[in-house]
Short mmCIF file of C-alpha atoms in Angstrom, two decimals:
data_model
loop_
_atom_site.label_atom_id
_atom_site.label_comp_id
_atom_site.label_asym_id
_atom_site.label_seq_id
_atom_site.Cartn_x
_atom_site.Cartn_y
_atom_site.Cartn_z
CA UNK A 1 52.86 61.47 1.92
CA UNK A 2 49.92 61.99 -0.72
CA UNK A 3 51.10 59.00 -2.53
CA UNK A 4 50.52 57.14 0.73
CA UNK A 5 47.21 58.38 1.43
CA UNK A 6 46.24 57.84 -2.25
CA UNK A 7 47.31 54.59 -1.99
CA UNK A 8 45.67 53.68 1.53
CA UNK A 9 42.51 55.22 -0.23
CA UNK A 10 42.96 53.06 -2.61
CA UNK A 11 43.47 49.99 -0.78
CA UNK A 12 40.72 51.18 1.76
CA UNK A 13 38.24 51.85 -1.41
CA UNK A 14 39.50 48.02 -2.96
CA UNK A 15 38.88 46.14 0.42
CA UNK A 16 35.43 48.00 0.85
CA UNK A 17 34.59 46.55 -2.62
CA UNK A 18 35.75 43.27 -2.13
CA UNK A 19 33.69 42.95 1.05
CA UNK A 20 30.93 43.99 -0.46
CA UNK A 21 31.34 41.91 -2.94
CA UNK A 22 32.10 38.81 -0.48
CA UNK A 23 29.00 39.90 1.30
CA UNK A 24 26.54 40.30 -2.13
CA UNK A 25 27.65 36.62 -2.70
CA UNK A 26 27.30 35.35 0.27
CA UNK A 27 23.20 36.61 0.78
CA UNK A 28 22.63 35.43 -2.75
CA UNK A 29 24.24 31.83 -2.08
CA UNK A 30 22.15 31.61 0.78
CA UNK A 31 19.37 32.66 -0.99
CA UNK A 32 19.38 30.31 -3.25
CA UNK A 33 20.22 27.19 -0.97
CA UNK A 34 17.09 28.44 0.57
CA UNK A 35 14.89 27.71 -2.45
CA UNK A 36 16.38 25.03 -3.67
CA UNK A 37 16.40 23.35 0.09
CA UNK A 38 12.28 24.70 0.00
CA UNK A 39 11.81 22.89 -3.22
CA UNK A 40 13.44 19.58 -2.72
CA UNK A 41 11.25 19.93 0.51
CA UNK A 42 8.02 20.78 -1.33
CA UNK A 43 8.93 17.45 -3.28
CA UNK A 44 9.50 15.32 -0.66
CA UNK A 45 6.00 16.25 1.26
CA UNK A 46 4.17 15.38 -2.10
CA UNK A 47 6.16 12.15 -2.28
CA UNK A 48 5.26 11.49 1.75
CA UNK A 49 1.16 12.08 0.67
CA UNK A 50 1.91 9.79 -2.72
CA UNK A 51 2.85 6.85 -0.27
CA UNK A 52 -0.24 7.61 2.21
CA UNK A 53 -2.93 7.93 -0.78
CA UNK A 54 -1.71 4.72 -2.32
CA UNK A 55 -2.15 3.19 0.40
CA UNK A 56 -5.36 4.61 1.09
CA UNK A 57 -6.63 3.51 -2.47
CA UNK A 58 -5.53 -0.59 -1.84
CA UNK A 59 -7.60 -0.44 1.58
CA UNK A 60 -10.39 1.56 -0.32
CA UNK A 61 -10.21 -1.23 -3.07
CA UNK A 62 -10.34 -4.02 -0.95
CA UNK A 63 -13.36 -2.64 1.51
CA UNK A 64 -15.89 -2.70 -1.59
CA UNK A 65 -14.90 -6.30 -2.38
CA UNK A 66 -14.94 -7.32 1.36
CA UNK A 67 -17.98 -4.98 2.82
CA UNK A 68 -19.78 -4.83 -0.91
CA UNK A 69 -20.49 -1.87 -3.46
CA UNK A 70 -21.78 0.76 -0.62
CA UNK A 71 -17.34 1.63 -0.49
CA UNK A 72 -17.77 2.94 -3.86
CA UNK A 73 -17.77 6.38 -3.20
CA UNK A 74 -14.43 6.32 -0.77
CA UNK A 75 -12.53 4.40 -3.74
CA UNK A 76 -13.64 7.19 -6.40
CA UNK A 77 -12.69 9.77 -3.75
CA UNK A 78 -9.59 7.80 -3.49
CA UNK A 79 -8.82 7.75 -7.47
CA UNK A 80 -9.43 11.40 -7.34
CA UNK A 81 -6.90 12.07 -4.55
CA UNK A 82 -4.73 9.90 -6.46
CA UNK A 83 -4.38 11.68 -9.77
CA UNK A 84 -4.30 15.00 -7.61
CA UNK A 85 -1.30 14.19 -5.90
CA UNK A 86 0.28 12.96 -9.17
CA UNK A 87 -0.24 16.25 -10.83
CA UNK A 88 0.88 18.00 -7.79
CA UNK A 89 4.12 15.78 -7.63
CA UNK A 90 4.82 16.75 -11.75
CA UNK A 91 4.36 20.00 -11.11
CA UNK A 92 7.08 20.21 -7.85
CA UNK A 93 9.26 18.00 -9.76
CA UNK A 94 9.45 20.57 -12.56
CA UNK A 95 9.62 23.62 -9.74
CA UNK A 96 12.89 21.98 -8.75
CA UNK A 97 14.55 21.74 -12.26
CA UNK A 98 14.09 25.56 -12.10
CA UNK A 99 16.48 25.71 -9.43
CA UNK A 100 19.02 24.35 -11.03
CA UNK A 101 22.31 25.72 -12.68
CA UNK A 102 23.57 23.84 -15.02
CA UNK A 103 23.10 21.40 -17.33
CA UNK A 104 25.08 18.33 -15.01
CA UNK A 105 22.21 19.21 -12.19
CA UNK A 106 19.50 19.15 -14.74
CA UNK A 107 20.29 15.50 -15.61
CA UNK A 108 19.35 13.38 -12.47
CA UNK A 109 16.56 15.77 -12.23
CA UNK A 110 15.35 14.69 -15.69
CA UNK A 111 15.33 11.29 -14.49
CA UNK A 112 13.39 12.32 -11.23
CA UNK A 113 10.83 13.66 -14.08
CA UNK A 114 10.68 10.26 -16.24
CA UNK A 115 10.38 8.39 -13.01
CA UNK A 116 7.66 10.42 -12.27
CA UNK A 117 5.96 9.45 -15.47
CA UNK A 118 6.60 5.76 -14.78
CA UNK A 119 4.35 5.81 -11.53
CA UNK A 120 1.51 7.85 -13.22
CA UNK A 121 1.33 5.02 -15.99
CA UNK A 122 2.43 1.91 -13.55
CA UNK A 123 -0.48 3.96 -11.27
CA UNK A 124 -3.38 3.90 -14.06
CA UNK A 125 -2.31 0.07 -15.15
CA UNK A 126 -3.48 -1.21 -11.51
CA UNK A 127 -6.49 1.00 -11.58
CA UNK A 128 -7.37 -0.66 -14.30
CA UNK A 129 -6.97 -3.97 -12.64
CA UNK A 130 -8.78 -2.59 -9.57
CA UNK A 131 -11.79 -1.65 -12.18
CA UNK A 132 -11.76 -5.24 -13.47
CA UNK A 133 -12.11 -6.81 -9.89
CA UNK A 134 -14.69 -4.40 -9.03
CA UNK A 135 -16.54 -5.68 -12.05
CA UNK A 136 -16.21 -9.08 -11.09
CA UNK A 137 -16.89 -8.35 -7.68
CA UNK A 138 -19.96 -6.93 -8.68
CA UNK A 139 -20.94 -9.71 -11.50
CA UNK A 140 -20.80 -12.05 -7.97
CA UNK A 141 -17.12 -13.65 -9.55
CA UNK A 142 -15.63 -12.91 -5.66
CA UNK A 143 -12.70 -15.77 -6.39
CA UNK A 144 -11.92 -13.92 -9.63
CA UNK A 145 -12.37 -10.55 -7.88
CA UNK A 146 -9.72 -11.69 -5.07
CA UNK A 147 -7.25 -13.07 -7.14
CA UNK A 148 -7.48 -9.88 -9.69
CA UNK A 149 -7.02 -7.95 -6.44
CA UNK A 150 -4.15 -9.54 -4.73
CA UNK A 151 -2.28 -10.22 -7.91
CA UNK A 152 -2.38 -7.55 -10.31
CA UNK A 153 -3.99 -4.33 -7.44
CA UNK A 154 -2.13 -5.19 -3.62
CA UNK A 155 1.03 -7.21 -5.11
CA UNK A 156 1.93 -4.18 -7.89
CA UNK A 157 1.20 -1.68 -5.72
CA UNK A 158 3.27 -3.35 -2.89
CA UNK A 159 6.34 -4.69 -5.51
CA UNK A 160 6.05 -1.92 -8.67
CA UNK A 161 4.62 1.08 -7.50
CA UNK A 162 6.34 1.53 -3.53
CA UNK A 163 9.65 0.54 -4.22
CA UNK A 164 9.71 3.51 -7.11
CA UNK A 165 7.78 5.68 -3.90
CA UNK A 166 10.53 4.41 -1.75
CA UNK A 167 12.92 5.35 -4.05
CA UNK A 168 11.90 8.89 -4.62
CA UNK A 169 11.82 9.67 -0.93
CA UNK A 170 15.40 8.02 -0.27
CA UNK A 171 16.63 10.49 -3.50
CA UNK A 172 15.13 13.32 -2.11
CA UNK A 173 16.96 13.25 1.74
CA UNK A 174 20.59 12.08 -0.62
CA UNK A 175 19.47 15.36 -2.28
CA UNK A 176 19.10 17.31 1.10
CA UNK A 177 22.11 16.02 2.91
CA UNK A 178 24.29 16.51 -0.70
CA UNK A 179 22.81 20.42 -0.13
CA UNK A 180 23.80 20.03 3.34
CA UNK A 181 27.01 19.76 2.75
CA UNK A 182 27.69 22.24 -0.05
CA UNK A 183 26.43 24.52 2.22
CA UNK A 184 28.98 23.90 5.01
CA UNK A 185 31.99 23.10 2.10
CA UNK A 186 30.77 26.95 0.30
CA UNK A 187 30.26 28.44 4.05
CA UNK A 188 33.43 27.78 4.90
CA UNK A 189 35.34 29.18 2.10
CA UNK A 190 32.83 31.73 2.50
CA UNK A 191 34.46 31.95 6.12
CA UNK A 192 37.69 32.16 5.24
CA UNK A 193 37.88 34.58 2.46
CA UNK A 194 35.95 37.05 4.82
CA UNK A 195 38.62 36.86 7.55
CA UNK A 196 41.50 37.44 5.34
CA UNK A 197 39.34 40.20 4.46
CA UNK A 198 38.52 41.36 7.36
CA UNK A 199 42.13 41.47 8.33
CA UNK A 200 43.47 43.31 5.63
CA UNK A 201 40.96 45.40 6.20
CA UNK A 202 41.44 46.15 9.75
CA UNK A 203 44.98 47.55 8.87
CA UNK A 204 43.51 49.73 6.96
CA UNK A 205 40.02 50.22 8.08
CA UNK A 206 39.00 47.93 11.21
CA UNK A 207 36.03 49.06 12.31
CA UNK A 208 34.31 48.55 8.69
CA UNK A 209 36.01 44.85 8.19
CA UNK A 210 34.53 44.09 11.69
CA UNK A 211 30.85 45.70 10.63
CA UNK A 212 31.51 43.64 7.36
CA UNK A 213 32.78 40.26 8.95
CA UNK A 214 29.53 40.47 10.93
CA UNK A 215 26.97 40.81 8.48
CA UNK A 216 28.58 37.41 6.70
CA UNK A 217 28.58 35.49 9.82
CA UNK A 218 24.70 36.77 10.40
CA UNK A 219 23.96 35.75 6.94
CA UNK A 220 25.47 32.54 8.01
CA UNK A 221 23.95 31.95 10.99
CA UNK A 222 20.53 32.29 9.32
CA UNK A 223 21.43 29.68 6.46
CA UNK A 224 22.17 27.45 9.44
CA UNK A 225 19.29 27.96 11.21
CA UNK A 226 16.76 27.83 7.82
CA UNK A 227 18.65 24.60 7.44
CA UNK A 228 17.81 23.26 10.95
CA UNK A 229 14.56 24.16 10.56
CA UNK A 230 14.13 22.18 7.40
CA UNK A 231 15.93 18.85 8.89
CA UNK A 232 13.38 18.59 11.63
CA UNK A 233 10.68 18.89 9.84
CA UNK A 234 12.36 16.11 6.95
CA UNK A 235 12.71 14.07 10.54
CA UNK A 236 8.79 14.36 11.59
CA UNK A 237 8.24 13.50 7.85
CA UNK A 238 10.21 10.14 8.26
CA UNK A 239 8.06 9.70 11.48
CA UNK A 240 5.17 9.89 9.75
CA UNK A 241 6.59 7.32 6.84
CA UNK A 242 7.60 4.90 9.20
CA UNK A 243 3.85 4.70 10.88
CA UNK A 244 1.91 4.59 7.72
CA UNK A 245 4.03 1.49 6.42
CA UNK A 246 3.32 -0.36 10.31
CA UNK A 247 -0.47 0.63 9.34
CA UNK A 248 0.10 -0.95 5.57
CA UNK A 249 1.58 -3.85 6.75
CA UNK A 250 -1.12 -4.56 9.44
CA UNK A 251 -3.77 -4.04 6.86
CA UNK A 252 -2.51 -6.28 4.55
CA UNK A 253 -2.08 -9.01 6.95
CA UNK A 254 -5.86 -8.29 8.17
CA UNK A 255 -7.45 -8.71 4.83
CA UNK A 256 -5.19 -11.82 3.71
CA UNK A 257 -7.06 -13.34 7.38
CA UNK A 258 -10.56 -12.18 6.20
CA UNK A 259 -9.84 -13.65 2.71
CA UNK A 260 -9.01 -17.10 4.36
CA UNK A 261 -11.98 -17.89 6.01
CA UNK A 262 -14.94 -18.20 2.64
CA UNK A 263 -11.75 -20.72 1.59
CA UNK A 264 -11.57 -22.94 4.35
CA UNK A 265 -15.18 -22.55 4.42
CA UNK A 266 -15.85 -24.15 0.51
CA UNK A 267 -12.72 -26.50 1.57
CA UNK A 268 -15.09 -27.73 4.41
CA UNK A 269 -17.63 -28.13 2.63
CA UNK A 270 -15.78 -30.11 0.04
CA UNK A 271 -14.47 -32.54 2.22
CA UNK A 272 -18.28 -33.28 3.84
CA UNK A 273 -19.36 -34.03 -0.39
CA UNK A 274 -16.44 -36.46 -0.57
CA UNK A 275 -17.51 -38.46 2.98
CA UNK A 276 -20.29 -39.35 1.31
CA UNK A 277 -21.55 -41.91 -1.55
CA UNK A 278 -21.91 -39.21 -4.45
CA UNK A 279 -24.66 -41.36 -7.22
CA UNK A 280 -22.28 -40.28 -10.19
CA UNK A 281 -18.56 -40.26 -10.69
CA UNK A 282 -18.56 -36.73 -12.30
CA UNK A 283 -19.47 -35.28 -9.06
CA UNK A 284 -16.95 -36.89 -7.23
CA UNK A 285 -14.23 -35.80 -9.47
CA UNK A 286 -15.81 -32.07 -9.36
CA UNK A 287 -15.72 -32.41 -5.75
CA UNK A 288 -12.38 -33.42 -6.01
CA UNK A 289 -11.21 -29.92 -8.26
CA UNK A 290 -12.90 -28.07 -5.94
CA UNK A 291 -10.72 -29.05 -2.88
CA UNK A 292 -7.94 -28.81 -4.61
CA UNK A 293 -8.38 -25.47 -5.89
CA UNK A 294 -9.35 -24.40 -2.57
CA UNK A 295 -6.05 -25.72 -1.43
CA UNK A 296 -4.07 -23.60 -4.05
CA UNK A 297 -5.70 -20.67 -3.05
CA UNK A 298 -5.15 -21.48 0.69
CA UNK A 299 -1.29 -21.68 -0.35
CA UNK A 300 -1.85 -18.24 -2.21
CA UNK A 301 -3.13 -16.65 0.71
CA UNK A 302 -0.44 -18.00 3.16
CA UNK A 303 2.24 -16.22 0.78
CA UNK A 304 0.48 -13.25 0.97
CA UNK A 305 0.33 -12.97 4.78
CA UNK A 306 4.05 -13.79 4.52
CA UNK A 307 4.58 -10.76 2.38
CA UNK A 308 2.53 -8.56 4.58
CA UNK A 309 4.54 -9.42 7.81
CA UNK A 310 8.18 -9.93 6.25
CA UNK A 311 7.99 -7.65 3.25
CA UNK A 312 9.28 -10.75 1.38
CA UNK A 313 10.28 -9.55 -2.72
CA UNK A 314 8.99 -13.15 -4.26
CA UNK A 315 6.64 -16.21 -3.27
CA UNK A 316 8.73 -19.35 -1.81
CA UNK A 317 10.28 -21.72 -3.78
CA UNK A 318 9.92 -25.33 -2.22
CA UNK A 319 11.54 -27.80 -4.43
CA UNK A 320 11.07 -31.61 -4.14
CA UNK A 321 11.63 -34.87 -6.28
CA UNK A 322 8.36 -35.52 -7.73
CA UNK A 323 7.33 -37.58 -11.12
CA UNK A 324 7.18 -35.51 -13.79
CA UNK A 325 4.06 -37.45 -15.24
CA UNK A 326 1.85 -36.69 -12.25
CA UNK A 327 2.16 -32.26 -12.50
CA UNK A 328 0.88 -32.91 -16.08
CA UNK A 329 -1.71 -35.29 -15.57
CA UNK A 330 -2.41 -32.97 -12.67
CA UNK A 331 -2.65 -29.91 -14.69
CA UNK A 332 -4.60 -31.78 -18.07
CA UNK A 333 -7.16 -32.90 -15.87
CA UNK A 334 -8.10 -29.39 -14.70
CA UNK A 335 -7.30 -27.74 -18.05
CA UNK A 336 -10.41 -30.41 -19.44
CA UNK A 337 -12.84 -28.58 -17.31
CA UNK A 338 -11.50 -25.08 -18.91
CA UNK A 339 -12.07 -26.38 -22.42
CA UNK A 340 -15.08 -28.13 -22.43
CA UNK A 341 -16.95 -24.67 -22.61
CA UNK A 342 -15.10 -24.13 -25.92
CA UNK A 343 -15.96 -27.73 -26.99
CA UNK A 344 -12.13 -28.32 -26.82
CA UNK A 345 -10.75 -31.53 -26.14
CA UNK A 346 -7.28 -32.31 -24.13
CA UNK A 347 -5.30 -35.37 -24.95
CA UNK A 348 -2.22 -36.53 -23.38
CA UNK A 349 0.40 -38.55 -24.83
CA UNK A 350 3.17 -39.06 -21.84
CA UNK A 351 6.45 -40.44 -23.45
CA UNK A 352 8.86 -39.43 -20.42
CA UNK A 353 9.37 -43.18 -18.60
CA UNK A 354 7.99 -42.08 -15.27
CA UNK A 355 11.22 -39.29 -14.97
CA UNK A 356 11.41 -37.60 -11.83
CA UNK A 357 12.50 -33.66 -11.43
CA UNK A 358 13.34 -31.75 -8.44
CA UNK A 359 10.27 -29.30 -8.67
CA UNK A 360 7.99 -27.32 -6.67
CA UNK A 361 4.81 -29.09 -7.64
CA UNK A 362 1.95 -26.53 -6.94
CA UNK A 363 4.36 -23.38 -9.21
CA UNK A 364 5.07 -26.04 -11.80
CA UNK A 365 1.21 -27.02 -11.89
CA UNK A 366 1.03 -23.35 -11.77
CA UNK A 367 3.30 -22.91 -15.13
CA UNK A 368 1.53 -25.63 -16.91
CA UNK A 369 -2.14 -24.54 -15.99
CA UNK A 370 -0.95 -20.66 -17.85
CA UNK A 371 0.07 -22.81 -20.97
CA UNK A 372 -2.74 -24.87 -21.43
CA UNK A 373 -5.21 -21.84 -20.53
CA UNK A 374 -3.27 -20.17 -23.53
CA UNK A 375 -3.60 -23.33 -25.53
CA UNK A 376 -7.51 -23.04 -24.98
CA UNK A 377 -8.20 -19.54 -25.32
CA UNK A 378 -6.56 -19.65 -29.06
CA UNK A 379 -8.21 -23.07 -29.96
CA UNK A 380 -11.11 -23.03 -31.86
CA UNK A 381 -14.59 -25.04 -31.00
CA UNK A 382 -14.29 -28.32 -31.83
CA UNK A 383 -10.15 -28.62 -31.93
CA UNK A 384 -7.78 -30.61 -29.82
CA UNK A 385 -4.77 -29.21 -27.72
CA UNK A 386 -2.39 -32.17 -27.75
CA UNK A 387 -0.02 -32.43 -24.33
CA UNK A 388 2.96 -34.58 -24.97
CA UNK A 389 6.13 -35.46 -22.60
CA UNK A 390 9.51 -36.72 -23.69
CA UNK A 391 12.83 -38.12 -21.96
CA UNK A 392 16.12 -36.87 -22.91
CA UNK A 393 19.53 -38.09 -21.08
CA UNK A 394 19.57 -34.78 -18.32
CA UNK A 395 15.78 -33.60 -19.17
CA UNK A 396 12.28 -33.86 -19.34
CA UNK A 397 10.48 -32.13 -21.42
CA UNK A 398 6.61 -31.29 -22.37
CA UNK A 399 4.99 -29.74 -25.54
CA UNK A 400 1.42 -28.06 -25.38
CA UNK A 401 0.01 -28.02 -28.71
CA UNK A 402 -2.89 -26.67 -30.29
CA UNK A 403 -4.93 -26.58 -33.22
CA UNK A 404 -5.41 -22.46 -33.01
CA UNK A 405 -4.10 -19.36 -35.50
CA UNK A 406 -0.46 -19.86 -34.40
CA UNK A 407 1.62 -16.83 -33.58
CA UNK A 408 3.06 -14.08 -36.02
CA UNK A 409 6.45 -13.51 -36.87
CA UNK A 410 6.07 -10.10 -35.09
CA UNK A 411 4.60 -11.60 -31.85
CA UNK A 412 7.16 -14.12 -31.44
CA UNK A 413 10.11 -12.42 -29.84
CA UNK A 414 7.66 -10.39 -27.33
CA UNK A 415 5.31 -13.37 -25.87
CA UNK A 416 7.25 -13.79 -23.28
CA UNK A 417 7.39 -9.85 -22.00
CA UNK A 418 5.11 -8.77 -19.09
CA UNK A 419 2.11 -6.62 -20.23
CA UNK A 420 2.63 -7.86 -23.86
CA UNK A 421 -0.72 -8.90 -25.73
CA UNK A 422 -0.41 -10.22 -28.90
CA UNK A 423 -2.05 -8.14 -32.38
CA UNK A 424 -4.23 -10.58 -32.58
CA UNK A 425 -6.21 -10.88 -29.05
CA UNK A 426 -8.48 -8.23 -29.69
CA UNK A 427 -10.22 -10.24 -32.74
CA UNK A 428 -10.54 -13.45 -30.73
CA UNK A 429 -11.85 -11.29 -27.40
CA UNK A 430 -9.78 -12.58 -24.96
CA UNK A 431 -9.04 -11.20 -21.60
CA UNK A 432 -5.77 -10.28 -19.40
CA UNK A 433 -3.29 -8.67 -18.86
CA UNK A 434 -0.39 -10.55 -20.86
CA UNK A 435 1.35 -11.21 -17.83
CA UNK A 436 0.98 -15.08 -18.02
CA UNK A 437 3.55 -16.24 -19.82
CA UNK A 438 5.68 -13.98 -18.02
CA UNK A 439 5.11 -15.75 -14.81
CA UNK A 440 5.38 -18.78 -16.38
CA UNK A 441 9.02 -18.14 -17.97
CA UNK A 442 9.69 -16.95 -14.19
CA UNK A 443 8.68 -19.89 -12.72
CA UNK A 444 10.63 -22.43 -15.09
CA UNK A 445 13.62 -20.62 -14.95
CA UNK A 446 13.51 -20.57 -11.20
CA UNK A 447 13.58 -24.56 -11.68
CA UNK A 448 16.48 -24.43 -14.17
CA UNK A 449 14.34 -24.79 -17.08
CA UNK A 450 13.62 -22.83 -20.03
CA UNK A 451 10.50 -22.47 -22.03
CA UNK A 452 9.84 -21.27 -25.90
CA UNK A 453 7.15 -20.59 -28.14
CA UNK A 454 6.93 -21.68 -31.57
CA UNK A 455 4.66 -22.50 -34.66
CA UNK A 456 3.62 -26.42 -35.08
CA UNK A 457 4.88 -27.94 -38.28
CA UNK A 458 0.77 -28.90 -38.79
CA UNK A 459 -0.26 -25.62 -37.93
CA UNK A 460 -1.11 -23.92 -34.43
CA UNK A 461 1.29 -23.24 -31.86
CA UNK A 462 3.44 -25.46 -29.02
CA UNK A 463 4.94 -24.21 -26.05
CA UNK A 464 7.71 -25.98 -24.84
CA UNK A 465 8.88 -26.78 -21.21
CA UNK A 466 12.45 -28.20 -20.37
CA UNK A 467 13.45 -29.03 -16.84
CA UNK A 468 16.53 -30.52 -15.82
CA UNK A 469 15.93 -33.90 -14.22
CA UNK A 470 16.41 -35.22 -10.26
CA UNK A 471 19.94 -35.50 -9.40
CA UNK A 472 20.38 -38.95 -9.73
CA UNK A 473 17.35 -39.92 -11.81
CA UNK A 474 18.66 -43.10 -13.64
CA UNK A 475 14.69 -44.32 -13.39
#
């Protein structure tokens, strides 16, 4: 008999422990779901103000260059809310590593933190831009302020900058509904270890494994609720997401209508010049330029009213069979008026027999106009830049060459990156970005093409073009 009540001590004493045990677990597990649930949520509601003040800073940006200089304060306040919330999202993205367990959780995490660092420096990249069309803005350049604004400020922030936004948020609810459901997968083992527990326990000592089987279920029923409490508030969040990207998308689409109207303006006023009998040719031609650029910048602004009602990822491509000789005439003629400040001189030499392409005419004008700008900007006073067209069996090809410093060895495989600016711009004090050869390359390889850039055998430097000719182009 006292071996019997020794051992039902004993088994009594080693189910009491085990409970507790079961129970000690159990509060600290939900514990720390808890925090980690608060700081993924902490993250996401810095994210959710991110995508508000960005878009806050684009309509701040474009009210000084619509309504004048009097914006400036709301864009500083802007910039300052914008490097606020970046600090406060490093420092909530680094609360959440401390969450962690192990070394396998750490690693998306890290990523999270890099990504992080990609928007701060993608972020301060467009300010810049947005700094350079407020200068111009200012200087009176409003065509050069709008296109440095809708290119390199509205379209990065739109295409670079919200998609990395958008992906943040989406990784953050993955990251909530992933906790979600280690909860219920470790609350139910949770569940079940307690009951056989509990049972074993009742033979021996039912009314603690009931008093112990309730305090797990209370713990629980308060990780549920906490839980609940966190997914409605993720689901007003979302809410809130939804109507600040109806309000981005309506404000885009209102300032891409405000832009139009100075452009059909100067295009009106171009076409009342050309009704009349102009005394000199040179102002007929200029006439001429200006209506057409007015038309390419019509065409600009349709694409971006596109974007901002269909969200579209790239600018349409409308191919058609044109003649090859007329884009480059085209795009000489205009490159002429870019060079004659520079005392440059453009000569064309067209060798191609009149061979048609299938091309988009106003992006292939587009391609050729960033080449011969190029060509200009690294030709010195009183040089030529030397276009030239050839004929092969399935292509047609043109070579822009000028007279400049060439380009290095270390330049060479890089020119063609976006951002990229060779060693040498600094010295010759030219301006950009180093994104136009980049959109060049894009646009000739969306016609099948491909484009290089090499060192003439006479000196200088020649960028070739090579597009596939018209189906059927025996002419």
């Amino acid at each position: 008999m006292r071996w019997r009540i020794v051992g039902l001590a004993l088994a009594s004493l080693l189910s009491i422990v085990a409970m507790t045990g079961v129970m000690a677990y159990g509060l600290w597990l939900a514990d720390h779901f808890v925090q980690r649930i608060d700081a993924v949520h902490r993250r996401f509601e810095v994210i959710a103000e991110l995508d508000g003040r960005a878009n806050a800073y684009a309509k701040q940006v474009a009210g000084v260059l619509l309504l004048g200089r009097g914006e400036m304060p709301a864009v500083q306040t802007a910039r300052i809310d914008m490097e606020r919330t970046f600090a406060r999202l490093t420092r909530a993205t680094r609360d959440e590593l401390t969450t962690l367990g192990g070394i396998t959780e750490m690693v998306p995490e890290l990523e999270q933190l890099e990504d992080v660092r990609r928007m701060i420096e993608l972020y301060h990249a467009i300010d810049a831009s947005a700094a350079r069309a407020l200068a111009a803005a200012r200087d009176g350049n409003a065509s050069e302020a709008t296109q440095l604004y809708g290119r390199d400020v509205a379209f990065r922030l739109a295409n670079e900058l919200q998609p990395l936004i958008d992906r943040a948020l989406a990784e953050e609810r993955n990251e909530v509904a992933a906790e979600l459901q280690q909860v219920q997968r470790t609350q139910g083992t949770i569940l079940v270890v307690a009951g056989i527990l509990a049972v074993v326990s009742l033979a021996v000592l039912s009314g603690l494994g009931v008093l112990l089987y309730r305090a797990v279920r209370r713990s629980g029923e308060r990780l549920e609720a906490q839980i609940e409490s966190r997914t409605g508030e993720l689901r007003d969040a979302n809410a809130r997401l939804r109507a600040v990207d109806t309000r981005r998308t309506r404000f885009l689409a209102d300032v891409s209508h405000e832009l139009r109207t100075p452009l059909t303006v100067l295009r009106g006023e171009a076409d009342v010049a050309l009704r009349g009998q102009p005394g000199v040719d040179e102002l007929r031609q200029s006439l001429e330029r200006i209506r057409g650029q007015s038309v390419d910048m019509s065409s600009l602004l349709d694409d971006l009213i596109a974007f901002a009602r269909t969200d579209a990822e790239s600018q349409q491509h409308l191919p058609a069979d044109v003649r090859f000789d007329e884009v480059v005439i085209a795009a000489a003629e205009e490159a002429q008026v870019l060079a004659e400040p520079r005392e440059v001189s453009v000569i064309t030499e067209l060798g191609d027999n009149g061979a048609h392409i299938d091309a988009d005419f106003r992006r292939l004008k587009q391609a050729l106009m960033i080449g011969l700008d190029n060509a200009v900007k690294h030709s010195p006073p009183g040089s030529r830049i030397t276009v030239t067209t050839a004929r092969t069996a399935e292509t047609a090809a043109i070579g822009i060459a000028d007279q400049g410093p060439g380009i290095s060895d270390e330049d060479r495989p890089r020119v063609f990156e976006r951002f990229y600016r060779g060693h040498g711009e600094g010295a010759l004090e030219n301006q950009g970005l180093g994104i136009g050869l980049a959109i060049a390359k894009d646009i000739v390889e969306r016609h099948g093409g491909a484009i290089r850039l090499d060192n003439g055998v006479d000196g200088g430097a020649v960028l070739t073009l090579e597009l596939p000719l018209a189906k059927g182009a025996g002419r």
